Amino acid sequence: MLRAQGRAVHQCDGGWVPVYVDQEQSICLMSVGFLLENPDEAVVWRGPKKNALIKQFVSDVAWGQLDYLVVDTPPGTSDEHMATVDALRPYGPLGALVVTTPQAVSVGDVRRELTFCRKTGLRVLGVVENMSGFVCPHCAECTSIFSRGGGEELASHAGVPFLGSVPLDPELTKSLEEGRDFIREFPESPAFPALLSIAQKVLTEAPARVP
Amino acid sequence: MLRAQGRAVHQCDGGWVPVYVDQEQSICLMSVGFLLENPDEAVVWRGPKKNALIKQFVSDVAWGQLDYLVVDTPPGTSDEHMATVDALRPYGPLGALVVTTPQAVSVGDVRRELTFCRKTGLRVLGVVENMSGFVCPHCAECTSIFSRGGGEELASHAGVPFLGSVPLDPELTKSLEEGRDFIREFPESPAFPALLSIAQKVLTEAPARVP
């Protein structure tokens, strides 16, 4: 999605140098994918090995001065999530952004994520509903492919902010496939105002700390 | 999806009795969800504890005589997957059914699942592409919401059978939400022939063993 595939991670005195994805060096990232010889290789690792790498990604990467560190986790409430929360705790993480799709099966899973946040003392910045309706590009009618409103209900039930719904948009998927700049190329997309409003709410809820 | 929420697991001499979901007792299931006091509880377990439960689900459940045992795993190639393959190995599992969505990001993940199967000696029954296009119920035009053809390409590249594509269908999602009988209620759904053909191919590829 960020056109970073195949890029290499180098070592410096401060640790691993993360991969910068834009010329302004405003976004950098770290992924186990950069450390594999073959991108199709399966990372067949049990919990302890994964936990150790997550810890290293927080402590042994020369992140420099960051406004935000975003950790994109898989679904679930297992080793990766515990290791991430443990590794970040000394830095006082701003909180968790919890994403669900609208249908009950997904909301049930995400409800357990919220319980996990409560148990581990991680603040919940809010809930986002993704894949929330689809506006047909041929007839402009909207269909709720995956049910409707599950994210908002979940947030209200759990007493956490609801940050917004992002509709399905084939242009967004396509842009991500091709590593293109969605925001510049598709300012008219229905997903764009949704994403913008969510980003603004997050920035208000969790302003970057000036050290 | 199977209207089994809130059902309890009992003990018998042969072990845990799985939960039967239909009157004919043709489908039974076992889930960690049945063992929790509160369905919203997060299962905050590290690998070893999950591995032990998976082992128990194979060996300590009074499954009786089964035609098929289907294990629905989360995405990934970690503890759950290794534990499942290890626990089933003595029974000679028929193989893995690998499901992807069409877009490159998902296909990349699933390619690693195929590598995992090869590494662990698990036969791949085939690849299924899910969420493969959406037929608008208002204008009947088809849109490839999540790109197109990724599953078939993946299968051909990996030299494993491609079993078919299942289109997005709001009726299917809704039926699953409400635990309704999709096959009886929506025989006209575009997802139905797709699912039927995949099921037939799987049954041919992996016929139930008569003991």
Short mmCIF file of C-alpha atoms in Angstrom, two decimals:
data_model
loop_
_atom_site.label_atom_id
_atom_site.label_comp_id
_atom_site.label_asym_id
_atom_site.label_seq_id
_atom_site.Cartn_x
_atom_site.Cartn_y
_atom_site.Cartn_z
CA MET A 1 0.00 0.00 0.00
CA LEU A 2 2.89 2.38 0.70
CA ARG A 3 5.05 1.12 -2.18
CA ALA A 4 7.68 -0.04 0.29
CA GLN A 5 7.84 -3.68 -0.75
CA GLY A 6 11.35 -4.94 -1.33
CA ARG A 7 12.95 -2.05 0.57
CA ALA A 8 15.73 -2.96 2.99
CA VAL A 9 16.31 -2.08 6.62
CA HIS A 10 19.79 -0.78 7.47
CA GLN A 11 21.65 -0.58 10.74
CA CYS A 12 22.94 2.64 12.30
CA ASP A 13 24.41 3.40 15.72
CA GLY A 14 20.92 4.03 17.11
CA GLY A 15 19.57 0.69 15.85
CA TRP A 16 17.56 -0.32 12.77
CA VAL A 17 16.75 2.54 10.40
CA PRO A 18 13.05 2.43 9.51
CA VAL A 19 12.02 2.61 5.83
CA TYR A 20 11.01 6.12 4.67
CA VAL A 21 8.24 6.06 2.10
CA ASP A 22 8.06 9.67 0.90
CA GLN A 23 10.59 12.25 -0.21
CA GLU A 24 9.72 14.62 2.63
CA GLN A 25 10.56 11.77 5.04
CA SER A 26 7.28 12.39 6.83
CA ILE A 27 6.30 8.73 7.06
CA CYS A 28 8.54 5.83 7.95
CA LEU A 29 7.68 2.27 8.76
CA MET A 30 8.96 -1.01 10.09
CA SER A 31 7.66 -4.46 9.26
CA VAL A 32 8.78 -8.03 9.61
CA GLY A 33 8.36 -8.15 5.82
CA PHE A 34 11.55 -6.08 5.44
CA LEU A 35 13.53 -8.67 7.37
CA LEU A 36 12.57 -11.70 5.27
CA GLU A 37 14.67 -12.86 2.38
CA ASN A 38 11.64 -13.94 0.41
CA PRO A 39 8.39 -11.90 0.67
CA ASP A 40 6.28 -15.08 0.25
CA GLU A 41 7.96 -16.69 3.23
CA ALA A 42 5.55 -17.64 6.02
CA VAL A 43 6.50 -16.26 9.42
CA VAL A 44 5.82 -19.50 11.27
CA TRP A 45 6.60 -18.18 14.70
CA ARG A 46 5.12 -19.07 18.03
CA GLY A 47 4.19 -16.37 20.54
CA PRO A 48 7.50 -15.81 22.38
CA LYS A 49 9.44 -15.14 19.16
CA LYS A 50 6.78 -12.71 17.94
CA ASN A 51 6.73 -10.99 21.31
CA ALA A 52 10.49 -10.50 21.22
CA LEU A 53 10.38 -8.92 17.76
CA ILE A 54 7.54 -6.56 18.71
CA LYS A 55 9.58 -5.45 21.70
CA GLN A 56 12.57 -4.87 19.40
CA PHE A 57 10.47 -2.87 16.96
CA VAL A 58 9.65 -0.46 19.78
CA SER A 59 13.07 -0.31 21.46
CA ASP A 60 15.69 -1.11 18.78
CA VAL A 61 14.44 0.99 15.85
CA ALA A 62 15.94 4.48 15.44
CA TRP A 63 12.49 6.11 15.21
CA GLY A 64 13.84 9.60 15.95
CA GLN A 65 11.34 12.30 16.88
CA LEU A 66 7.82 11.13 15.99
CA ASP A 67 4.46 12.89 16.14
CA TYR A 68 2.62 9.59 16.09
CA LEU A 69 3.58 5.94 16.18
CA VAL A 70 0.78 3.85 14.67
CA VAL A 71 0.80 0.10 15.35
CA ASP A 72 -1.47 -1.85 13.01
CA THR A 73 -2.34 -5.12 14.75
CA PRO A 74 -4.10 -8.22 13.44
CA PRO A 75 -7.56 -8.96 14.86
CA GLY A 76 -7.64 -10.78 18.17
CA THR A 77 -6.52 -10.46 21.75
CA SER A 78 -3.45 -12.63 21.92
CA ASP A 79 0.35 -12.49 22.01
CA GLU A 80 0.75 -9.64 19.50
CA HIS A 81 -1.69 -7.43 21.38
CA MET A 82 -0.30 -8.14 24.83
CA ALA A 83 3.27 -7.69 23.60
CA THR A 84 2.41 -4.38 21.93
CA VAL A 85 0.63 -2.99 24.98
CA ASP A 86 3.48 -4.15 27.25
CA ALA A 87 6.18 -2.68 25.01
CA LEU A 88 4.44 0.69 24.67
CA ARG A 89 3.33 1.07 28.30
CA PRO A 90 6.51 2.95 29.40
CA TYR A 91 5.79 5.55 26.70
CA GLY A 92 2.18 6.17 27.78
CA PRO A 93 0.34 5.24 24.55
CA LEU A 94 -2.43 7.65 23.53
CA GLY A 95 -4.91 4.85 23.03
CA ALA A 96 -6.50 2.30 20.76
CA LEU A 97 -8.45 3.00 17.58
CA VAL A 98 -10.81 0.06 17.20
CA VAL A 99 -12.08 -0.81 13.72
CA THR A 100 -15.02 -3.09 12.95
CA THR A 101 -17.21 -3.94 9.98
CA PRO A 102 -20.96 -3.51 10.50
CA GLN A 103 -22.15 -7.11 10.84
CA ALA A 104 -22.84 -8.81 14.18
CA VAL A 105 -20.16 -11.49 13.75
CA SER A 106 -17.47 -8.83 13.44
CA VAL A 107 -18.94 -6.59 16.14
CA GLY A 108 -18.85 -9.56 18.55
CA ASP A 109 -15.13 -10.01 17.95
CA VAL A 110 -14.48 -6.31 18.35
CA ARG A 111 -16.50 -6.17 21.56
CA ARG A 112 -13.89 -8.56 22.96
CA GLU A 113 -11.14 -6.17 21.77
CA LEU A 114 -12.78 -3.46 23.88
CA THR A 115 -12.80 -5.81 26.88
CA PHE A 116 -9.12 -6.44 26.21
CA CYS A 117 -8.40 -2.67 26.22
CA ARG A 118 -10.25 -2.30 29.52
CA LYS A 119 -8.39 -5.25 31.07
CA THR A 120 -4.98 -3.94 29.97
CA GLY A 121 -5.72 -0.33 30.91
CA LEU A 122 -5.50 0.95 27.33
CA ARG A 123 -7.69 3.98 26.62
CA VAL A 124 -10.05 3.58 23.65
CA LEU A 125 -9.88 6.61 21.34
CA GLY A 126 -12.96 5.39 19.56
CA VAL A 127 -14.62 2.94 17.21
CA VAL A 128 -14.58 3.22 13.40
CA GLU A 129 -16.99 1.30 11.19
CA ASN A 130 -15.34 0.20 7.95
CA MET A 131 -16.99 -1.27 4.79
CA SER A 132 -20.09 0.62 5.78
CA GLY A 133 -22.40 0.54 2.78
CA PHE A 134 -21.58 0.66 -0.91
CA VAL A 135 -22.67 3.36 -3.35
CA CYS A 136 -23.07 1.70 -6.76
CA PRO A 137 -20.98 3.61 -9.32
CA HIS A 138 -23.54 2.69 -11.99
CA CYS A 139 -26.80 3.78 -10.38
CA ALA A 140 -25.67 5.71 -7.25
CA GLU A 141 -27.95 3.63 -5.01
CA CYS A 142 -26.48 2.66 -1.63
CA THR A 143 -26.55 -0.96 -0.44
CA SER A 144 -25.60 -2.10 3.06
CA ILE A 145 -23.62 -5.12 1.99
CA PHE A 146 -22.55 -6.05 5.49
CA SER A 147 -25.57 -5.00 7.54
CA ARG A 148 -25.67 -1.50 9.03
CA GLY A 149 -24.89 0.49 12.16
CA GLY A 150 -23.03 -2.20 14.12
CA GLY A 151 -20.07 0.05 14.87
CA GLU A 152 -22.13 2.92 16.25
CA GLU A 153 -24.20 0.56 18.40
CA LEU A 154 -21.06 -1.08 19.73
CA ALA A 155 -19.50 2.26 20.68
CA SER A 156 -22.64 3.51 22.37
CA HIS A 157 -23.04 0.21 24.25
CA ALA A 158 -19.41 0.31 25.41
CA GLY A 159 -19.52 4.02 26.27
CA VAL A 160 -16.65 4.98 23.94
CA PRO A 161 -16.68 7.61 21.14
CA PHE A 162 -17.94 6.60 17.71
CA LEU A 163 -15.62 8.24 15.19
CA GLY A 164 -17.42 7.55 11.92
CA SER A 165 -18.21 5.11 9.10
CA VAL A 166 -16.09 4.57 6.00
CA PRO A 167 -18.09 3.35 2.97
CA LEU A 168 -16.76 0.71 0.59
CA ASP A 169 -15.11 2.39 -2.37
CA PRO A 170 -13.59 0.45 -5.28
CA GLU A 171 -11.37 3.47 -6.06
CA LEU A 172 -9.89 3.32 -2.57
CA THR A 173 -9.14 -0.40 -2.88
CA LYS A 174 -7.65 0.15 -6.32
CA SER A 175 -5.47 3.03 -5.12
CA LEU A 176 -4.17 0.88 -2.27
CA GLU A 177 -3.48 -1.99 -4.67
CA GLU A 178 -1.39 0.26 -6.85
CA GLY A 179 0.20 2.35 -4.10
CA ARG A 180 -1.36 5.50 -5.53
CA ASP A 181 -2.23 8.74 -3.78
CA PHE A 182 -5.93 8.29 -3.12
CA ILE A 183 -6.43 11.68 -1.47
CA ARG A 184 -5.05 13.62 -4.43
CA GLU A 185 -6.60 11.47 -7.14
CA PHE A 186 -10.09 10.91 -5.77
CA PRO A 187 -11.13 13.95 -3.72
CA GLU A 188 -14.74 13.24 -4.78
CA SER A 189 -14.81 9.73 -3.31
CA PRO A 190 -17.45 9.17 -0.61
CA ALA A 191 -14.71 7.55 1.52
CA PHE A 192 -12.66 10.74 1.56
CA PRO A 193 -14.79 13.02 3.79
CA ALA A 194 -15.38 10.02 6.08
CA LEU A 195 -11.65 9.38 6.51
CA LEU A 196 -10.91 13.10 6.91
CA SER A 197 -13.49 13.55 9.66
CA ILE A 198 -12.20 10.47 11.53
CA ALA A 199 -8.62 11.71 11.28
CA GLN A 200 -9.64 15.13 12.63
CA LYS A 201 -11.46 13.57 15.57
CA VAL A 202 -8.46 11.39 16.39
CA LEU A 203 -6.10 14.37 16.23
CA THR A 204 -8.41 16.27 18.60
CA GLU A 205 -8.83 13.32 20.95
CA ALA A 206 -5.13 12.50 20.93
CA PRO A 207 -3.02 15.55 20.05
CA ALA A 208 0.67 14.86 19.38
CA ARG A 209 2.75 15.59 22.43
CA VAL A 210 5.30 18.36 22.10
CA PRO A 211 8.32 17.06 23.97
CA MET B 1 -24.34 -17.84 12.42
CA LEU B 2 -25.52 -21.26 13.58
CA ARG B 3 -27.80 -19.91 16.34
CA ALA B 4 -25.70 -21.67 18.94
CA GLN B 5 -24.82 -18.67 21.07
CA GLY B 6 -25.44 -19.19 24.76
CA ARG B 7 -25.58 -22.98 24.44
CA ALA B 8 -23.67 -24.96 27.06
CA VAL B 9 -21.15 -27.75 26.75
CA HIS B 10 -21.79 -30.81 28.95
CA GLN B 11 -19.51 -33.59 30.10
CA CYS B 12 -20.03 -37.26 29.38
CA ASP B 13 -17.82 -40.32 29.90
CA GLY B 14 -16.22 -39.77 26.50
CA GLY B 15 -15.37 -36.11 27.20
CA TRP B 16 -17.05 -32.81 26.32
CA VAL B 17 -20.28 -33.18 24.36
CA PRO B 18 -20.22 -30.83 21.36
CA VAL B 19 -23.21 -28.55 20.75
CA TYR B 20 -25.68 -29.89 18.16
CA VAL B 21 -27.26 -27.17 16.07
CA ASP B 22 -29.99 -28.97 14.14
CA GLN B 23 -32.73 -31.42 15.05
CA GLU B 24 -31.29 -34.13 12.82
CA GLN B 25 -28.04 -33.81 14.80
CA SER B 26 -26.13 -33.61 11.54
CA ILE B 27 -23.95 -30.67 12.59
CA CYS B 28 -22.24 -30.21 15.93
CA LEU B 29 -19.64 -27.72 16.98
CA MET B 30 -17.19 -26.75 19.65
CA SER B 31 -15.93 -23.27 20.42
CA VAL B 32 -14.13 -21.50 23.20
CA GLY B 33 -17.19 -19.23 23.24
CA PHE B 34 -19.19 -22.02 24.92
CA LEU B 35 -16.70 -22.20 27.77
CA LEU B 36 -16.79 -18.51 28.72
CA GLU B 37 -19.11 -17.20 31.38
CA ASN B 38 -19.63 -13.94 29.54
CA PRO B 39 -19.73 -13.92 25.71
CA ASP B 40 -18.08 -10.44 25.64
CA GLU B 41 -15.11 -11.71 27.61
CA ALA B 42 -11.78 -11.35 25.81
CA VAL B 43 -9.78 -14.56 25.58
CA VAL B 44 -6.49 -12.92 26.53
CA TRP B 45 -4.39 -16.03 26.18
CA ARG B 46 -0.82 -16.42 25.08
CA GLY B 47 0.18 -19.18 22.66
CA PRO B 48 0.76 -22.13 25.02
CA LYS B 49 -2.68 -21.87 26.59
CA LYS B 50 -4.36 -21.62 23.19
CA ASN B 51 -2.34 -24.58 21.94
CA ALA B 52 -3.44 -26.70 24.90
CA LEU B 53 -7.12 -25.93 24.28
CA ILE B 54 -6.88 -26.69 20.57
CA LYS B 55 -5.33 -30.05 21.44
CA GLN B 56 -8.17 -30.70 23.89
CA PHE B 57 -10.78 -29.79 21.27
CA VAL B 58 -9.40 -32.54 19.06
CA SER B 59 -8.78 -35.20 21.71
CA ASP B 60 -11.19 -34.53 24.60
CA VAL B 61 -14.44 -33.85 22.72
CA ALA B 62 -16.81 -36.79 22.22
CA TRP B 63 -17.07 -36.14 18.47
CA GLY B 64 -18.40 -39.62 17.73
CA GLN B 65 -18.42 -40.77 14.10
CA LEU B 66 -17.88 -37.77 11.81
CA ASP B 67 -17.90 -37.44 8.04
CA TYR B 68 -15.96 -34.18 8.20
CA LEU B 69 -14.29 -32.17 10.90
CA VAL B 70 -13.95 -28.56 9.76
CA VAL B 71 -11.56 -26.30 11.67
CA ASP B 72 -12.11 -22.60 10.99
CA THR B 73 -8.86 -20.81 11.79
CA PRO B 74 -8.08 -17.10 12.04
CA PRO B 75 -5.79 -15.63 9.36
CA GLY B 76 -2.07 -16.06 9.94
CA THR B 77 0.55 -18.71 10.40
CA SER B 78 1.13 -18.80 14.11
CA ASP B 79 0.34 -20.78 17.24
CA GLU B 80 -3.26 -21.65 16.34
CA HIS B 81 -2.25 -22.99 12.95
CA MET B 82 0.73 -24.98 14.18
CA ALA B 83 -1.28 -26.40 17.09
CA THR B 84 -4.13 -27.42 14.78
CA VAL B 85 -1.86 -29.12 12.26
CA ASP B 86 0.02 -30.89 15.08
CA ALA B 87 -3.16 -32.05 16.81
CA LEU B 88 -4.71 -33.39 13.60
CA ARG B 89 -1.61 -34.99 12.15
CA PRO B 90 -2.25 -38.45 13.75
CA TYR B 91 -5.66 -38.51 12.02
CA GLY B 92 -4.28 -37.73 8.53
CA PRO B 93 -6.17 -34.50 7.76
CA LEU B 94 -7.63 -34.30 4.25
CA GLY B 95 -6.17 -30.88 3.65
CA ALA B 96 -6.51 -27.12 3.85
CA LEU B 97 -9.13 -24.99 2.13
CA VAL B 98 -7.52 -21.59 1.68
CA VAL B 99 -9.78 -18.53 1.39
CA THR B 100 -8.70 -15.10 0.15
CA THR B 101 -10.34 -11.89 -1.00
CA PRO B 102 -9.32 -10.64 -4.46
CA GLN B 103 -7.02 -7.73 -3.61
CA ALA B 104 -3.24 -7.95 -3.62
CA VAL B 105 -2.85 -7.16 0.09
CA SER B 106 -4.97 -10.15 1.01
CA VAL B 107 -3.47 -12.43 -1.65
CA GLY B 108 0.00 -11.66 -0.26
CA ASP B 109 -1.06 -12.85 3.20
CA VAL B 110 -2.67 -15.95 1.79
CA ARG B 111 0.40 -16.76 -0.29
CA ARG B 112 2.20 -17.08 3.05
CA GLU B 113 -0.54 -19.47 4.23
CA LEU B 114 0.27 -21.67 1.25
CA THR B 115 3.96 -21.59 2.16
CA PHE B 116 2.92 -22.60 5.69
CA CYS B 117 0.95 -25.58 4.33
CA ARG B 118 3.94 -26.68 2.28
CA LYS B 119 6.29 -26.34 5.25
CA THR B 120 4.02 -28.33 7.55
CA GLY B 121 3.21 -30.98 4.94
CA LEU B 122 -0.49 -30.12 4.80
CA ARG B 123 -2.12 -30.79 1.44
CA VAL B 124 -3.95 -27.80 -0.09
CA LEU B 125 -7.42 -28.79 -1.32
CA GLY B 126 -7.68 -25.51 -3.15
CA VAL B 127 -8.13 -21.75 -3.06
CA VAL B 128 -11.50 -19.97 -2.81
CA GLU B 129 -11.94 -16.29 -3.65
CA ASN B 130 -14.48 -14.62 -1.38
CA MET B 131 -16.08 -11.13 -1.73
CA SER B 132 -15.51 -11.47 -5.43
CA GLY B 133 -17.55 -8.71 -7.07
CA PHE B 134 -20.90 -7.26 -6.11
CA VAL B 135 -24.06 -7.34 -8.20
CA CYS B 136 -26.04 -4.20 -7.36
CA PRO B 137 -29.57 -5.21 -6.35
CA HIS B 138 -30.86 -1.92 -7.79
CA CYS B 139 -29.35 -1.94 -11.28
CA ALA B 140 -27.87 -5.48 -11.62
CA GLU B 141 -24.49 -4.08 -12.68
CA CYS B 142 -21.47 -5.88 -11.24
CA THR B 143 -18.66 -3.95 -9.52
CA SER B 144 -15.35 -5.46 -8.45
CA ILE B 145 -15.20 -3.73 -5.08
CA PHE B 146 -11.99 -5.45 -4.04
CA SER B 147 -10.13 -5.79 -7.32
CA ARG B 148 -10.56 -8.98 -9.37
CA GLY B 149 -9.05 -12.39 -10.03
CA GLY B 150 -6.46 -12.43 -7.25
CA GLY B 151 -7.55 -15.85 -5.96
CA GLU B 152 -7.35 -17.58 -9.32
CA GLU B 153 -3.95 -16.06 -10.06
CA LEU B 154 -2.67 -17.12 -6.65
CA ALA B 155 -3.84 -20.72 -7.15
CA SER B 156 -2.35 -20.96 -10.62
CA HIS B 157 0.93 -19.44 -9.42
CA ALA B 158 1.11 -21.89 -6.50
CA GLY B 159 0.05 -24.88 -8.59
CA VAL B 160 -3.00 -25.72 -6.46
CA PRO B 161 -6.65 -26.07 -7.60
CA PHE B 162 -8.81 -22.95 -7.83
CA LEU B 163 -12.23 -23.91 -6.48
CA GLY B 164 -14.26 -20.82 -7.36
CA SER B 165 -15.31 -17.27 -6.49
CA VAL B 166 -18.11 -16.29 -4.12
CA PRO B 167 -19.65 -12.89 -4.91
CA LEU B 168 -20.66 -10.44 -2.19
CA ASP B 169 -24.34 -10.87 -1.41
CA PRO B 170 -26.17 -8.73 1.15
CA GLU B 171 -28.78 -11.51 1.51
CA LEU B 172 -26.07 -13.96 2.54
CA THR B 173 -24.65 -11.58 5.15
CA LYS B 174 -28.15 -10.87 6.44
CA SER B 175 -29.01 -14.58 6.66
CA LEU B 176 -25.83 -15.22 8.63
CA GLU B 177 -26.61 -12.28 10.95
CA GLU B 178 -29.99 -13.72 11.74
CA GLY B 179 -29.01 -17.40 11.74
CA ARG B 180 -31.46 -18.07 8.89
CA ASP B 181 -31.37 -20.84 6.31
CA PHE B 182 -29.80 -19.07 3.34
CA ILE B 183 -29.97 -22.04 1.01
CA ARG B 184 -33.71 -22.53 1.44
CA GLU B 185 -34.62 -18.84 1.48
CA PHE B 186 -32.45 -17.46 -1.32
CA PRO B 187 -31.98 -20.15 -3.96
CA GLU B 188 -31.76 -17.34 -6.55
CA SER B 189 -28.78 -15.62 -4.90
CA PRO B 190 -25.66 -15.37 -7.08
CA ALA B 191 -23.65 -16.70 -4.11
CA PHE B 192 -25.62 -19.94 -4.04
CA PRO B 193 -24.39 -21.68 -7.24
CA ALA B 194 -20.87 -20.49 -6.38
CA LEU B 195 -20.97 -22.08 -2.92
CA LEU B 196 -22.60 -25.26 -4.25
CA SER B 197 -19.96 -25.76 -6.92
CA ILE B 198 -17.15 -25.21 -4.41
CA ALA B 199 -18.71 -27.69 -1.98
CA GLN B 200 -19.03 -30.28 -4.75
CA LYS B 201 -15.39 -29.85 -5.75
CA VAL B 202 -14.25 -30.21 -2.14
CA LEU B 203 -16.34 -33.37 -1.68
CA THR B 204 -14.79 -34.81 -4.84
CA GLU B 205 -11.25 -33.79 -3.89
CA ALA B 206 -11.64 -35.00 -0.32
CA PRO B 207 -14.33 -37.69 -0.03
CA ALA B 208 -15.35 -38.64 3.52
CA ARG B 209 -13.59 -41.78 4.63
CA VAL B 210 -15.76 -44.78 5.42
CA PRO B 211 -14.15 -46.35 8.47
#
